[in-house]
CSV table of C-alpha atoms in Angstrom, one decimal:
chain,number,residue,atom,x,y,z
M,461,MET,CA,0.0,0.0,0.0
M,462,ALA,CA,1.5,3.4,-1.0
M,463,ARG,CA,2.2,5.8,1.8
M,464,ALA,CA,-0.2,8.7,2.0
M,465,ARG,CA,1.1,12.1,1.2
M,466,THR,CA,0.2,15.5,2.6
M,467,GLY,CA,-2.4,17.5,1.0
M,468,ASP,CA,-0.1,19.7,-1.0
M,469,GLY,CA,1.8,16.9,-2.5
M,470,THR,CA,4.7,17.2,-0.1
M,471,GLY,CA,6.1,13.8,0.9
M,472,ARG,CA,8.0,13.0,4.0
M,473,SER,CA,11.3,13.9,2.5
M,474,GLY,CA,9.9,17.3,1.4
M,475,LEU,CA,8.7,17.9,5.0
M,476,ARG,CA,12.1,17.1,6.3
M,477,ARG,CA,13.7,19.5,3.8
M,478,GLY,CA,11.1,22.1,4.9
M,479,ARG,CA,12.2,21.6,8.5
M,480,ARG,CA,15.7,23.0,7.8
M,481,PRO,CA,14.7,26.5,6.6
M,482,LEU,CA,12.3,26.8,9.5
M,483,LEU,CA,15.0,25.9,12.0
M,484,ALA,CA,17.4,28.2,10.2
M,485,ALA,CA,14.8,31.0,10.6
M,486,VAL,CA,14.6,30.2,14.4
M,487,ALA,CA,18.4,30.4,14.6
M,488,VAL,CA,18.5,33.8,12.9
M,489,ASP,CA,15.7,35.2,15.0
M,490,SER,CA,17.3,33.9,18.2
M,491,LEU,CA,20.7,35.4,17.3
M,492,GLY,CA,18.9,38.7,16.7
M,493,THR,CA,17.2,38.4,20.0
M,494,GLY,CA,20.5,38.0,21.8
M,495,LEU,CA,21.8,41.1,20.1
M,496,TYR,CA,18.6,43.2,20.4
M,497,LEU,CA,18.7,44.9,23.8
M,498,PRO,CA,22.4,45.2,24.6
M,499,LEU,CA,23.3,46.4,21.1
M,500,SER,CA,20.3,48.7,20.6
M,501,MET,CA,20.8,50.5,24.0
M,502,LEU,CA,24.4,51.2,23.4
M,503,TYR,CA,24.0,52.1,19.7
M,504,PHE,CA,21.2,54.6,20.5
M,505,LEU,CA,23.4,56.2,23.1
M,506,ARG,CA,26.1,56.7,20.5
M,507,VAL,CA,24.0,58.1,17.6
M,508,THR,CA,21.5,60.3,19.6
M,509,ASP,CA,21.7,62.9,22.4
M,510,LEU,CA,19.3,60.9,24.6
M,511,ASP,CA,20.4,59.6,28.0
M,512,LEU,CA,20.1,56.0,29.1
M,513,VAL,CA,16.9,56.6,31.2
M,514,THR,CA,15.1,58.1,28.3
M,515,ILE,CA,16.2,55.3,25.9
M,516,GLY,CA,15.0,52.7,28.5
M,517,VAL,CA,11.6,54.4,28.9
M,518,LEU,CA,11.1,54.6,25.1
M,519,THR,CA,12.1,50.9,24.8
M,520,SER,CA,9.6,49.9,27.5
M,521,VAL,CA,6.9,52.1,25.9
M,522,SER,CA,7.5,50.6,22.4
M,523,THR,CA,7.4,47.1,23.9
M,524,ALA,CA,4.1,47.8,25.8
M,525,LEU,CA,2.5,49.2,22.6
M,526,THR,CA,3.0,45.9,20.8
M,527,LEU,CA,1.5,43.7,23.5
M,528,PRO,CA,-2.0,43.6,21.9
M,529,LEU,CA,-0.5,42.4,18.6
M,530,PRO,CA,-0.8,38.6,19.4
M,531,LEU,CA,-4.6,39.0,19.4
M,532,VAL,CA,-4.5,40.1,15.8
M,533,VAL,CA,-1.7,37.7,14.7
M,534,GLY,CA,-3.5,34.6,16.0
M,535,LYS,CA,-6.5,35.4,13.9
M,536,LEU,CA,-4.4,36.0,10.8
M,537,ALA,CA,-2.6,32.7,11.4
M,538,ASP,CA,-5.9,30.9,11.6
M,539,ARG,CA,-7.4,32.6,8.5
M,540,PHE,CA,-4.4,32.4,6.2
M,541,GLY,CA,-2.0,29.9,7.7
M,542,PRO,CA,1.0,30.7,9.9
M,543,ARG,CA,3.8,30.4,7.3
M,544,LEU,CA,3.4,33.8,5.7
M,545,VAL,CA,2.7,35.4,9.1
M,546,VAL,CA,6.0,34.1,10.4
M,547,ALA,CA,7.8,35.4,7.3
M,548,ALA,CA,6.1,38.8,7.8
M,549,GLY,CA,7.4,38.9,11.4
M,550,GLN,CA,10.9,38.3,10.3
M,551,ALA,CA,10.6,40.8,7.5
M,552,LEU,CA,9.5,43.4,10.0
M,553,GLN,CA,12.4,42.7,12.3
M,554,GLY,CA,14.8,43.0,9.4
M,555,THR,CA,13.3,46.3,8.4
M,556,GLY,CA,13.5,47.5,12.0
M,557,PHE,CA,17.2,46.7,12.2
M,558,LEU,CA,17.8,48.6,9.0
M,559,LEU,CA,15.8,51.6,10.4
M,560,TYR,CA,18.4,51.6,13.3
M,561,LEU,CA,20.9,53.1,10.8
M,562,LEU,CA,18.6,56.1,10.3
M,563,VAL,CA,18.0,56.9,14.0
M,564,SER,CA,19.0,60.4,15.0
M,565,GLY,CA,16.4,61.4,17.6
M,566,THR,CA,13.3,60.5,19.6
M,567,GLY,CA,10.9,60.1,16.7
M,568,SER,CA,13.2,57.9,14.5
M,569,LEU,CA,14.2,55.8,17.6
M,570,VAL,CA,10.6,55.1,18.5
M,571,ALA,CA,9.8,54.2,14.9
M,572,ALA,CA,12.7,51.8,14.6
M,573,MET,CA,11.9,50.2,18.0
M,574,LEU,CA,8.2,49.9,17.2
M,575,VAL,CA,8.9,48.1,13.9
M,576,THR,CA,11.5,45.8,15.4
M,577,THR,CA,9.4,44.9,18.5
M,578,ALA,CA,6.3,44.5,16.4
M,579,GLY,CA,8.2,42.0,14.2
M,580,LEU,CA,9.4,40.2,17.2
M,581,ARG,CA,5.8,39.9,18.6
M,582,VAL,CA,4.4,38.8,15.2
M,583,TYR,CA,7.1,36.1,14.8
M,584,TRP,CA,6.8,34.6,18.3
M,585,SER,CA,3.0,34.7,18.1
M,586,SER,CA,2.9,32.6,15.0
M,587,VAL,CA,6.0,30.4,14.8
M,588,PHE,CA,4.7,27.8,17.3
M,589,THR,CA,1.6,27.3,15.2
M,590,LEU,CA,3.8,26.7,12.2
M,591,ILE,CA,6.0,24.2,14.1
M,592,ALA,CA,2.9,22.4,15.3
M,593,ASP,CA,1.4,22.2,11.8
M,594,LEU,CA,4.7,20.9,10.3
M,595,ALA,CA,5.0,18.3,13.1
M,596,ASP,CA,1.4,17.2,12.4
M,597,ALA,CA,2.0,17.0,8.7
M,598,GLU,CA,5.2,14.9,9.2
M,599,SER,CA,3.4,12.6,11.6
M,600,ALA,CA,0.5,12.2,9.2
M,601,ASP,CA,2.8,11.4,6.3
M,602,ALA,CA,4.6,8.8,8.4
M,603,THR,CA,1.4,7.1,9.5
M,604,GLY,CA,-0.7,7.5,6.3
M,605,THR,CA,-3.4,9.7,8.0
M,606,ASP,CA,-4.9,13.0,6.9
M,607,ALA,CA,-2.4,15.8,7.4
M,608,ALA,CA,-5.2,18.3,8.1
M,609,GLY,CA,-6.5,16.2,11.0
M,610,PRO,CA,-5.0,14.6,14.1
M,611,ALA,CA,-1.9,12.5,13.4
M,612,GLY,CA,-2.8,9.7,15.7
M,613,ALA,CA,-0.9,7.9,18.5
M,614,ALA,CA,2.0,6.8,16.3
M,615,GLY,CA,3.0,10.4,15.6
M,616,ALA,CA,2.1,11.8,19.1
M,617,ASP,CA,5.7,12.4,20.0
M,618,ALA,CA,6.7,14.4,16.9
M,619,LYS,CA,5.4,17.7,18.1
M,620,ASP,CA,7.4,17.4,21.4
M,621,HIS,CA,10.6,16.7,19.4
M,622,TRP,CA,10.0,19.5,17.0
M,623,PHE,CA,9.6,22.0,19.9
M,624,ALA,CA,12.7,20.5,21.6
M,625,ARG,CA,14.8,21.0,18.5
M,626,ALA,CA,13.5,24.5,18.0
M,627,GLY,CA,14.2,25.3,21.7
M,628,MET,CA,17.8,24.0,21.4
M,629,ILE,CA,18.5,26.2,18.3
M,630,ARG,CA,16.8,29.1,20.1
M,631,GLU,CA,19.1,28.8,23.1
M,632,ALA,CA,22.2,28.4,20.9
M,633,GLY,CA,21.2,31.4,18.8
M,634,ALA,CA,20.5,33.6,21.8
M,635,GLY,CA,23.7,32.6,23.5
M,636,GLY,CA,25.6,33.3,20.3
M,637,GLY,CA,23.9,36.7,20.0
M,638,ALA,CA,24.8,37.6,23.5
M,639,LEU,CA,28.5,36.7,23.0
M,640,LEU,CA,28.6,38.6,19.7
M,641,ALA,CA,27.1,41.6,21.4
M,642,GLY,CA,29.7,41.4,24.2
M,643,ALA,CA,32.5,41.3,21.6
M,644,VAL,CA,31.1,44.3,19.8
M,645,LEU,CA,30.8,46.2,23.1
M,646,ALA,CA,34.5,45.5,23.7
M,647,VAL,CA,35.4,46.9,20.3
M,648,ASP,CA,33.3,50.0,21.0
M,649,SER,CA,33.3,51.3,17.3
M,650,THR,CA,30.4,52.9,15.6
M,651,ARG,CA,31.4,51.5,12.3
M,652,VAL,CA,31.4,47.9,13.8
M,653,TYR,CA,28.0,48.6,15.2
M,654,ASP,CA,26.7,49.8,11.8
M,655,GLY,CA,28.1,46.7,10.1
M,656,LEU,CA,26.6,44.3,12.6
M,657,ILE,CA,23.2,46.0,12.5
M,658,LEU,CA,23.2,45.9,8.7
M,659,ALA,CA,24.2,42.2,8.7
M,660,SER,CA,21.4,41.5,11.2
M,661,GLY,CA,18.8,43.3,9.2
M,662,LEU,CA,19.8,41.5,6.0
M,663,ALA,CA,19.8,38.1,7.8
M,664,PHE,CA,16.3,38.7,9.0
M,665,LEU,CA,15.1,39.6,5.5
M,666,ALA,CA,16.8,36.6,4.0
M,667,ALA,CA,15.3,34.3,6.7
M,668,ALA,CA,11.8,35.7,5.8
M,669,LEU,CA,12.4,34.9,2.2
M,670,VAL,CA,13.5,31.4,3.0
M,671,VAL,CA,10.4,30.7,5.1
M,672,ALA,CA,8.1,32.1,2.5
M,673,LEU,CA,9.7,30.1,-0.4
M,674,ALA,CA,11.2,27.0,1.2
M,675,VAL,CA,8.9,26.0,4.0
M,676,PRO,CA,6.1,23.9,2.4
M,677,ALA,CA,2.6,25.2,2.3
M,678,LEU,CA,0.5,22.8,4.4
M,679,PRO,CA,-3.2,22.0,4.5
M,680,HIS,CA,-4.8,24.5,6.9
M,681,THR,CA,-8.1,24.2,8.8
M,682,ALA,CA,-9.8,27.5,8.5
M,683,PRO,CA,-12.1,28.8,11.3
M,684,PRO,CA,-15.8,27.7,10.8
M,685,ALA,CA,-18.0,30.2,9.0
M,686,GLU,CA,-20.7,29.9,11.6
M,687,GLY,CA,-20.5,29.3,15.3
M,688,ARG,CA,-18.2,30.6,18.0
M,689,SER,CA,-14.5,30.4,17.1
M,690,GLY,CA,-11.3,32.3,17.7
M,691,TYR,CA,-11.2,34.4,20.9
M,692,GLY,CA,-14.9,33.9,21.5
M,693,ALA,CA,-14.3,30.2,21.8
M,694,LEU,CA,-11.1,30.7,23.8
M,695,LEU,CA,-12.9,32.9,26.4
M,696,ARG,CA,-15.4,30.1,26.9
M,697,ASP,CA,-12.7,27.4,27.1
M,698,ARG,CA,-12.1,27.4,30.8
M,699,PRO,CA,-9.6,24.5,30.8
M,700,TYR,CA,-7.4,26.3,28.3
M,701,LEU,CA,-7.6,29.5,30.2
M,702,ALA,CA,-6.5,27.6,33.3
M,703,LEU,CA,-3.7,26.1,31.3
M,704,ILE,CA,-2.5,29.7,30.4
M,705,ALA,CA,-2.7,30.7,34.0
M,706,ILE,CA,-0.8,27.7,35.3
M,707,SER,CA,1.8,28.2,32.5
M,708,THR,CA,2.3,31.8,33.7
M,709,ILE,CA,3.3,30.3,37.1
M,710,PHE,CA,5.8,28.0,35.5
M,711,ALA,CA,7.1,30.7,33.1
M,712,THR,CA,7.8,32.8,36.2
M,713,CYS,CA,9.9,30.0,37.5
M,714,SER,CA,11.6,29.7,34.1
M,715,THR,CA,12.6,33.4,33.9
M,716,PHE,CA,14.0,33.5,37.4
M,717,LEU,CA,17.5,32.1,36.9
M,718,SER,CA,19.0,34.9,34.7
M,719,LEU,CA,17.1,37.5,36.7
M,720,SER,CA,18.1,36.4,40.2
M,721,LEU,CA,21.4,34.5,40.0
M,722,PRO,CA,23.9,37.4,39.5
M,723,VAL,CA,22.4,39.5,42.3
M,724,TYR,CA,21.9,36.5,44.7
M,725,VAL,CA,25.4,35.1,44.2
M,726,ILE,CA,27.3,38.4,44.5
M,727,GLN,CA,25.1,40.3,47.0
M,728,GLY,CA,23.1,37.5,48.8
M,729,LEU,CA,26.0,35.0,49.1
M,730,SER,CA,29.0,37.2,48.8
M,731,GLY,CA,30.3,34.8,46.1
M,732,PRO,CA,32.9,35.6,43.5
M,733,ASP,CA,32.0,38.1,40.8
M,734,TRP,CA,33.1,35.7,38.1
M,735,ALA,CA,30.7,33.0,39.1
M,736,PRO,CA,27.3,34.1,37.5
M,737,GLY,CA,28.7,34.1,33.9
M,738,PRO,CA,29.9,30.5,33.8
M,739,LEU,CA,26.7,29.3,35.7
M,740,LEU,CA,24.5,31.0,33.2
M,741,ALA,CA,26.7,29.7,30.3
M,742,LEU,CA,26.2,26.2,31.8
M,743,ASN,CA,22.4,26.6,31.6
M,744,THR,CA,22.6,27.8,28.0
M,745,LEU,CA,25.0,25.0,27.0
M,746,LEU,CA,22.8,22.2,28.5
M,747,LEU,CA,19.6,23.7,26.9
M,748,ALA,CA,21.3,23.9,23.5
M,749,THR,CA,22.6,20.3,23.5
M,750,CYS,CA,20.4,18.1,25.7
M,751,THR,CA,16.8,19.2,25.3
M,752,ALA,CA,15.9,16.7,22.6
M,753,ALA,CA,17.4,13.8,24.5
M,754,VAL,CA,15.6,14.7,27.7
M,755,THR,CA,12.3,15.2,25.9
M,756,ARG,CA,12.6,11.8,24.3
M,757,PHE,CA,13.3,10.2,27.7
M,758,VAL,CA,10.4,12.0,29.4
M,759,ARG,CA,7.9,11.5,26.6
M,760,ARG,CA,8.3,7.7,26.7
M,761,ARG,CA,7.5,7.6,30.4
M,762,CYS,CA,4.7,10.1,31.1
M,763,THR,CA,2.1,12.4,29.6
M,764,ARG,CA,2.8,16.1,28.9
M,765,ALA,CA,0.7,17.3,31.8
M,766,ARG,CA,2.6,15.0,34.2
M,767,ALA,CA,5.9,16.2,32.7
M,768,MET,CA,4.9,19.8,33.4
M,769,ALA,CA,4.1,18.8,37.0
M,770,TRP,CA,7.5,17.1,37.3
M,771,ALA,CA,9.1,20.3,36.0
M,772,GLY,CA,7.4,22.2,38.8
M,773,GLY,CA,8.8,19.8,41.3
M,774,LEU,CA,12.3,20.2,39.9
M,775,TRP,CA,12.0,24.0,40.1
M,776,ALA,CA,10.9,23.7,43.8
M,777,LEU,CA,14.0,21.6,44.4
M,778,TRP,CA,16.2,24.2,42.7
M,779,CYS,CA,14.7,26.9,45.0
M,780,ALA,CA,15.3,24.8,48.1
M,781,ALA,CA,18.9,24.2,47.0
M,782,SER,CA,19.5,27.9,46.2
M,783,ALA,CA,18.2,28.9,49.6
M,784,SER,CA,20.3,26.4,51.4
M,785,ALA,CA,23.4,27.7,49.7
M,786,VAL,CA,23.7,30.3,52.6
M,787,LEU,CA,24.9,27.4,54.8
M,788,LEU,CA,27.8,26.4,52.7
M,789,PRO,CA,31.5,27.3,53.1
M,790,PRO,CA,33.0,29.5,50.3
M,791,LEU,CA,34.9,26.7,48.6
M,792,ALA,CA,31.8,24.5,48.1
M,793,LEU,CA,29.6,27.4,46.9
M,794,VAL,CA,30.2,27.4,43.2
M,795,PRO,CA,30.1,23.6,42.7
M,796,PHE,CA,26.9,23.4,44.7
M,797,LEU,CA,25.3,26.2,42.7
M,798,ALA,CA,26.4,24.5,39.4
M,799,ALA,CA,24.5,21.4,40.6
M,800,ALA,CA,21.5,23.6,41.4
M,801,VAL,CA,21.6,25.1,37.9
M,802,VAL,CA,21.6,21.6,36.4
M,803,CYS,CA,18.4,20.9,38.3
M,804,TYR,CA,16.9,24.2,37.1
M,805,THR,CA,17.9,23.5,33.5
M,806,LEU,CA,16.5,20.0,33.7
M,807,ALA,CA,13.1,21.5,34.7
M,808,GLU,CA,13.3,23.9,31.7
M,809,MET,CA,14.1,21.0,29.3
M,810,VAL,CA,11.2,19.0,30.6
M,811,TYR,CA,8.7,21.9,30.7
M,812,GLY,CA,9.3,23.7,27.4
M,813,PRO,CA,8.5,21.1,24.7
M,814,ALA,CA,5.8,19.5,26.8
M,815,SER,CA,3.9,22.8,27.5
M,816,ASN,CA,4.1,24.0,23.9
M,817,ALA,CA,3.0,20.6,22.5
M,818,LEU,CA,0.1,20.4,25.0
M,819,ALA,CA,-1.0,23.9,24.2
M,820,ALA,CA,-1.0,23.1,20.5
M,821,ASP,CA,-2.9,19.9,20.8
M,822,ALA,CA,-5.5,21.4,23.3
M,823,ALA,CA,-6.4,24.0,20.7
M,824,PRO,CA,-9.3,23.4,18.3
M,825,PRO,CA,-8.0,22.8,14.7
M,826,GLY,CA,-9.6,25.9,13.3
M,827,SER,CA,-8.3,28.2,16.1
M,828,ARG,CA,-4.8,26.9,16.8
M,829,GLY,CA,-3.2,30.2,15.8
M,830,THR,CA,-5.5,32.2,18.1
M,831,TYR,CA,-5.0,29.8,21.0
M,832,LEU,CA,-1.2,29.6,20.7
M,833,ALA,CA,-0.9,33.4,20.4
M,834,ALA,CA,-2.9,33.7,23.6
M,835,PHE,CA,-0.7,31.1,25.2
M,836,GLN,CA,2.3,33.3,24.6
M,837,TYR,CA,0.8,35.8,27.1
M,838,SER,CA,1.9,33.4,29.9
M,839,TYR,CA,5.5,34.3,29.1
M,840,ALA,CA,4.7,38.0,28.7
M,841,GLY,CA,2.9,37.9,32.1
M,842,ALA,CA,5.9,36.2,33.7
M,843,ASN,CA,8.3,38.8,32.3
M,844,VAL,CA,6.2,41.5,33.9
M,845,LEU,CA,5.8,39.7,37.2
M,846,ALA,CA,9.2,38.2,37.9
M,847,PRO,CA,11.4,41.4,38.1
M,848,THR,CA,9.0,43.0,40.6
M,849,LEU,CA,8.6,39.8,42.6
M,850,PHE,CA,12.3,39.4,42.9
M,851,GLY,CA,13.1,43.0,43.6
M,852,VAL,CA,10.5,43.5,46.3
M,853,LEU,CA,11.2,40.2,48.1
M,854,PHE,CA,15.0,40.3,47.9
M,855,THR,CA,15.1,43.8,49.5
M,856,HIS,CA,13.3,42.4,52.5
M,857,ASN,CA,15.2,39.1,52.9
M,858,ARG,CA,17.6,37.3,50.6
M,859,LEU,CA,15.7,34.0,51.1
M,860,LEU,CA,12.2,35.3,50.4
M,861,PRO,CA,12.4,35.0,46.6
M,862,TRP,CA,13.3,31.3,46.8
M,863,LEU,CA,10.5,30.6,49.2
M,864,ALA,CA,7.9,32.4,47.1
M,865,VAL,CA,9.0,30.9,43.8
M,866,GLY,CA,9.4,27.4,45.3
M,867,LEU,CA,5.8,27.6,46.6
M,868,LEU,CA,4.6,28.8,43.2
M,869,ALA,CA,6.3,25.8,41.6
M,870,VAL,CA,4.6,23.4,44.0
M,871,LEU,CA,1.3,25.2,43.4
M,872,GLY,CA,1.7,25.0,39.6
M,873,ALA,CA,2.5,21.3,39.8
M,874,ALA,CA,-0.5,20.5,41.9
M,875,LEU,CA,-2.9,22.6,39.7
M,876,MET,CA,-1.5,20.9,36.6
M,877,LEU,CA,-2.3,17.5,37.9
M,878,LEU,CA,-5.8,18.7,38.8
M,879,LEU,CA,-6.3,20.2,35.4
M,880,ALA,CA,-5.0,17.3,33.3
M,881,PRO,CA,-8.3,15.3,33.3
M,882,ARG,CA,-10.2,18.4,31.9
M,883,LEU,CA,-7.8,18.8,28.9
M,884,PRO,CA,-8.1,16.8,25.7
M,885,ARG,CA,-6.9,13.3,26.2
M,886,GLU,CA,-3.4,12.6,25.1
M,887,HIS,CA,-1.8,9.2,24.4
M,888,GLY,CA,0.1,7.8,27.4
M,889,PRO,CA,3.4,5.8,26.9
M,890,ARG,CA,1.8,2.4,26.7
M,891,GLN,CA,-0.9,3.6,24.3
M,892,ARG,CA,1.9,5.0,22.0
M,893,VAL,CA,3.8,1.8,22.0
M,894,ALA,CA,0.7,-0.2,21.2
M,895,ALA,CA,-0.3,2.2,18.4
M,896,ALA,CA,3.2,2.4,16.9
M,897,VAL,CA,3.3,-1.4,16.5
M,898,PRO,CA,-0.1,-2.6,15.3
M,899,VAL,CA,-0.7,-6.3,15.5
M,900,PRO,CA,-2.5,-7.6,12.4
M,901,VAL,CA,-5.6,-9.6,13.2
M,902,PRO,CA,-6.4,-12.2,10.5
M,903,PRO,CA,-10.1,-12.7,9.6
M,904,GLN,CA,-11.6,-15.6,11.4
M,905,ASP,CA,-12.9,-18.6,9.5
M,906,LYS,CA,-16.3,-19.7,10.9
M,907,SER,CA,-15.4,-23.3,10.3
M,908,LEU,CA,-12.5,-23.1,12.7
M,909,ARG,CA,-14.6,-21.8,15.6
M,910,ARG,CA,-15.1,-24.2,18.4
M,911,SER,CA,-18.7,-25.1,19.2
M,912,PRO,CA,-19.8,-23.7,22.5
M,913,ARG,CA,-19.3,-26.0,25.5
M,914,PRO,CA,-22.4,-27.5,27.0
C-alpha cells in the first residue's frame, strides 16, 4: 500500500527538507534576540543625544504598545495559515534593524523600536503554530493519515521533538547573539555597530524569504464560517484559560534564573564576581545540547501534563537548594550552585517542549493560531511579574524570593495534575507503544470456531 502524502503533494522527504529552513529562521531570530537589547541600547546612546533613562523608557513604551499584537496575529494565522505570518514577522524585524541606521532622535528611535518589536511579537505569536502544523504533517505522512487532522498515536511524540529541536536552536542562537554583542561592546566602534546592524537586518530579511519560499505550504483548517471560534471560543474554554494561568506560574519560574542568579550570588551569598557568567553559560549549553534527548526520555514515560508537574517539582527543588546555599562554606559554593543550575535546567528541558505541544494539541483545529498566540501571554505575564517579585522580596530578605518561587512551583505542579483530566486526552506511553506497533488480526474462519461448550 502506498504511503499517503500530505495535501499539497509534499512527501515526508519534502517535509524534512522544509524543517531545515524553519529551524534556520529560528536560529536567525534567536541570534537577533540575543543582540537586540544590549546592542540597541548602546547604539542609540552613540547616535543620539538621549540619555540612558530616556532610551530605556522609550524601549519599554515601544514594547508595551506591541502587547496587543498577538490578538491580531493569532486570527491571521488561523485565517491564512502561519507560514506567511512568520515570514512577515521576520521581515518586520529585518526592516526595524535597517531603520536603526537612520536613527537620529526620539521620533526615529521610537519608529525603529516599534517596527522591530512588532516584528518580534508577530514572529513569536505565529512560529509555534507553524512548528505544530509541520509536526502534524510529518506525523500524518509517516502514519498515512490525513495531514489536516490529528496525526494519531504513532505520531504523538513528533510535536514534542520539534519543539525540543527549536528550543535547542533558540538557546544556541540567543547565546551566540549575547556573545557577539559582548564582543562588539568590547570593540566600541560605531562602524562595527553599523556593520553588525546591517548584517542582522539582511539576515532577517533573508530568513523571511527562505520561510516564504522553502517551507512547504500545508493543508490548513480555517475557522468555521458559523458558530463561535477564535477568541470567543477561547474565552469560553475554561480548561485552556486555566492552562495559560498555570503556565504563567511555570514561566515565572523559568525566567527567574537569569534575573536572580547574578544578584543573589554576589550580594546575597558574597560569592565571587566571576561565578554568575559560567553558571548562566552552563544553563545555555545544556539547553542547546540536551533538550531533545531529555524530551525523548520523558515523553516515553509520562504524559505532557505530568511532565509539566515534574518540572514544577524540579523548580521547587532548585529553589530549596538555592536557599540552602547560605549554609555552605565558600569553597563549596560554586560547585553546589552548578548542581542547582543543572536541576533548574532539567526543569526547563522537561517543561518547554511538553507545554508547547500540550498547548498546540489542546487548541481546536480551526483556532490553533489564536489559542497559541494567547498562550504566549503566559511568558509576557511572567516577564512583567518576575522582576517586581524578585526586587521586592530580595530587598526584605535574601531567602524570600526562593520561598515564594518554590511555593509557586509546587502550586503549579498541583494545579497541573488537577487540570489534566479536563484537557483533551493525550496518548500515554503504553498507548503510544501499542499504536506504533499494530498487531494484524487475520479474519476468522467460521469453520474453525469451536462449538460452544455445554
